[in-house]
XYZ file of C-alpha atoms in Angstrom:
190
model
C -68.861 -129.789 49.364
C -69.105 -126.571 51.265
C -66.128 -125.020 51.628
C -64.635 -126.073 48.053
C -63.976 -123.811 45.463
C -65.026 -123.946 41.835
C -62.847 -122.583 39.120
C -64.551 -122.216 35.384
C -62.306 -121.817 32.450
C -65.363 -120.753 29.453
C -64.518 -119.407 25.841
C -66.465 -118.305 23.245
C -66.631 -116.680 20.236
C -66.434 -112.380 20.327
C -69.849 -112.054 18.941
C -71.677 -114.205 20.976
C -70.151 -113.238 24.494
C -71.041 -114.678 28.369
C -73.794 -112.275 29.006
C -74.475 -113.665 32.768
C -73.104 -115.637 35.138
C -75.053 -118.018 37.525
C -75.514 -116.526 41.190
C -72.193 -116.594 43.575
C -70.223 -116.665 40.782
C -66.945 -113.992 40.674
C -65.333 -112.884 37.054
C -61.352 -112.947 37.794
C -60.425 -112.488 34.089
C -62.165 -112.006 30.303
C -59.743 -111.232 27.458
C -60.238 -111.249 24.004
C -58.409 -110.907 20.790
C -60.875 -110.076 18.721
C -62.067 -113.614 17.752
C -62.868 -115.486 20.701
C -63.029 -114.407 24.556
C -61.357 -116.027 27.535
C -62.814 -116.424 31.026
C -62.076 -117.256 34.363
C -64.758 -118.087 37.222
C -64.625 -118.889 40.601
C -67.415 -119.763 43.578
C -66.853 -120.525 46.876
C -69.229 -123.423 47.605
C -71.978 -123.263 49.594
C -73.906 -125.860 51.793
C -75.845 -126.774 48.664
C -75.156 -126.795 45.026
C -76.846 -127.688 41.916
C -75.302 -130.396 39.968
C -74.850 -128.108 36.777
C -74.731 -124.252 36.180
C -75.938 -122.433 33.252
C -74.047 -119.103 31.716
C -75.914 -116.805 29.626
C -74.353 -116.271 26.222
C -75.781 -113.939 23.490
C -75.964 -117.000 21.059
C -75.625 -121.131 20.683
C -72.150 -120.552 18.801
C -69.559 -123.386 20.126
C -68.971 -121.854 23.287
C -66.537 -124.622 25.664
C -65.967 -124.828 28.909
C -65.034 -127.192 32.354
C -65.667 -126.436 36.301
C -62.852 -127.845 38.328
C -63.430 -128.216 42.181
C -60.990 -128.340 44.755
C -60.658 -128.698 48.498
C -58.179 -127.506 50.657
C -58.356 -124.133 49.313
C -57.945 -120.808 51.526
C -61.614 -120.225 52.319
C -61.044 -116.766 53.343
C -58.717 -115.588 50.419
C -59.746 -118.275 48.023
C -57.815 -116.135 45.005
C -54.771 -114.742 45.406
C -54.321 -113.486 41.503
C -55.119 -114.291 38.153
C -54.385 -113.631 34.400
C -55.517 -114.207 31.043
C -54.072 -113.482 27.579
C -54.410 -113.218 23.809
C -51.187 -115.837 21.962
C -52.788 -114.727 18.300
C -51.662 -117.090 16.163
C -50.153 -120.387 16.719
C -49.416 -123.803 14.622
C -47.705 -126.778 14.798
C -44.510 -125.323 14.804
C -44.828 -123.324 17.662
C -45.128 -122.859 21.363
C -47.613 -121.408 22.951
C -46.885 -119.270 26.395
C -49.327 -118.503 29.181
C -48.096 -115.143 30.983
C -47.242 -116.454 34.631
C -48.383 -114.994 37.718
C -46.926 -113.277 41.020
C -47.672 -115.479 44.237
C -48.385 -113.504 47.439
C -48.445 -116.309 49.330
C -47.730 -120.179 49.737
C -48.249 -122.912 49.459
C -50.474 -121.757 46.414
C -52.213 -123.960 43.219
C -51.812 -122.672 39.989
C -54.774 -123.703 37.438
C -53.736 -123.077 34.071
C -55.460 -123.792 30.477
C -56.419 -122.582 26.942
C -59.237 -121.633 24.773
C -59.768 -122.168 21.375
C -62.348 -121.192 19.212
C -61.100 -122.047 15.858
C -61.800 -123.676 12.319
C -58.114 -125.502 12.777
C -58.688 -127.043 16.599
C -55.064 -126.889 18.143
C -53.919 -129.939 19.673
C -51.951 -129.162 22.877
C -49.326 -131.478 24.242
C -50.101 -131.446 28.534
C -47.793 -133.072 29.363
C -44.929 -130.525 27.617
C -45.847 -128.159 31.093
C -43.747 -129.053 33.380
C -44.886 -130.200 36.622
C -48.390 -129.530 35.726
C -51.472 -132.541 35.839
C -53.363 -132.689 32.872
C -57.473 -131.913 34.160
C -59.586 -131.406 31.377
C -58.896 -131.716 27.790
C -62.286 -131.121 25.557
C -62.041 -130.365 21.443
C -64.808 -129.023 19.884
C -66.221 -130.998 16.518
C -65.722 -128.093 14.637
C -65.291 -124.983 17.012
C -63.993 -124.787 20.401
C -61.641 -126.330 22.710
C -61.095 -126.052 26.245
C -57.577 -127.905 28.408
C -56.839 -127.248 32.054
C -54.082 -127.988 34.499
C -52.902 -127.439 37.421
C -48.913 -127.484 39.579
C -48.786 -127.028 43.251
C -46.304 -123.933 44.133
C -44.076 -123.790 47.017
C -42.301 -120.439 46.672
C -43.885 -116.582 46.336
C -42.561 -114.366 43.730
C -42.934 -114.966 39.873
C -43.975 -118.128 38.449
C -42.640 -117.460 34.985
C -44.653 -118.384 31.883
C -46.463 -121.434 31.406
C -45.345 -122.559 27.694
C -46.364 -125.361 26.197
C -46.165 -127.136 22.552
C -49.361 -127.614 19.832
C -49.203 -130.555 17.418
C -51.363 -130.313 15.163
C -54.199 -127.559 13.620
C -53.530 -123.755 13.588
C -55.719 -121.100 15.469
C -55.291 -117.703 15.147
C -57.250 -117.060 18.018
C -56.217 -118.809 21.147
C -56.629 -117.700 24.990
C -54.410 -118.138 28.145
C -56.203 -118.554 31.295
C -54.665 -119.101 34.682
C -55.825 -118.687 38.352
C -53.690 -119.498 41.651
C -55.499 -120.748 44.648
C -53.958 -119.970 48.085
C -53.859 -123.288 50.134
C -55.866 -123.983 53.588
C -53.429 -125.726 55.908
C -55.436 -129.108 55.257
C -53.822 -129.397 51.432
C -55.278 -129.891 47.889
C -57.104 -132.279 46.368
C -59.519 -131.958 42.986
């Protein structure tokens, strides 16, 4: 719908990299930790869109990836920040921590997820982040997982981490992603 913006969480592995992005597409974030590299996306939607989009990608080598779409969004100042770091490695003994971001303005929506791109696919417990709904939750057969969520925010300021818990696999190469949408004075909805 025109007006709605598109947020992309992609991963992939550090030799095989996003090479392009389709048309009206904006890189907010790409971090890597020498394994696998995280991105975030965004498009502001236009009167007419195709019903999929294509990245280019140096290889075919378990990339992962989800578009989420939401209305209500700022149309003006769709993005108000956005961040994205390396965890290195993690099991099923311990947390895993998203660094938080600094709202400029409210009401804002903060999408938040992970990237693996692992031999030992990490199973990440949603519902551990508080406040956040569960969106997208896709493990690789072998290689490469993508999760996203997102949490309404009322206040500006610091958000704090985002920490979560795995339960099962390891990963020594996992990405944080997370992107906060200012709100339109209509509201959210995905």
């Amino acid at each position: 719908v025109s007006g709605d913006v598109m947020v992309a969480f992609l991963q992939a592995y550090t030799s095989d990299p996003i090479t392009s992005a389709p048309s009206g597409w904006t890189q907010a974030q790409a971090v890597t930790d020498g394994q696998s590299i995280g991105y975030i996306y965004w498009k502001l939607a236009g009167g007419s869109e195709p019903s999929t989009y294509t990245w280019g990608c140096s290889a075919n080598n378990d990339q992962s990836g989800c578009i989420l779409t939401y209305s209500g969004v700022d149309a003006t100042t769709p993005v108000l920040t956005s961040n994205a770091n390396a965890m290195g490695a993690v099991n099923s003994t311990s947390g895993i921590s998203i660094t938080g971001v600094t709202l400029s303005a409210q009401p804002a929506l903060v999408v938040a997820g992970w990237g693996a791109n692992s031999s030992g696919i990490v199973t990440i417990v949603h519902g551990s982040l508080s406040g956040f709904t569960n969106r997208v939750e896709i493990k690789g057969g072998t290689y490469g997982s993508i999760y996203a969520s997102d949490k309404p925010f009322t206040a500006t300021g610091a958000t704090g981490n985002f920490t979560t818990t795995v339960t099962s696999g390891a990963s020594n190469n996992l990405i944080g992603l997370a992107i906060a949408l200012k709100e339109a004075s209509t509201g959210y909805s995905l």
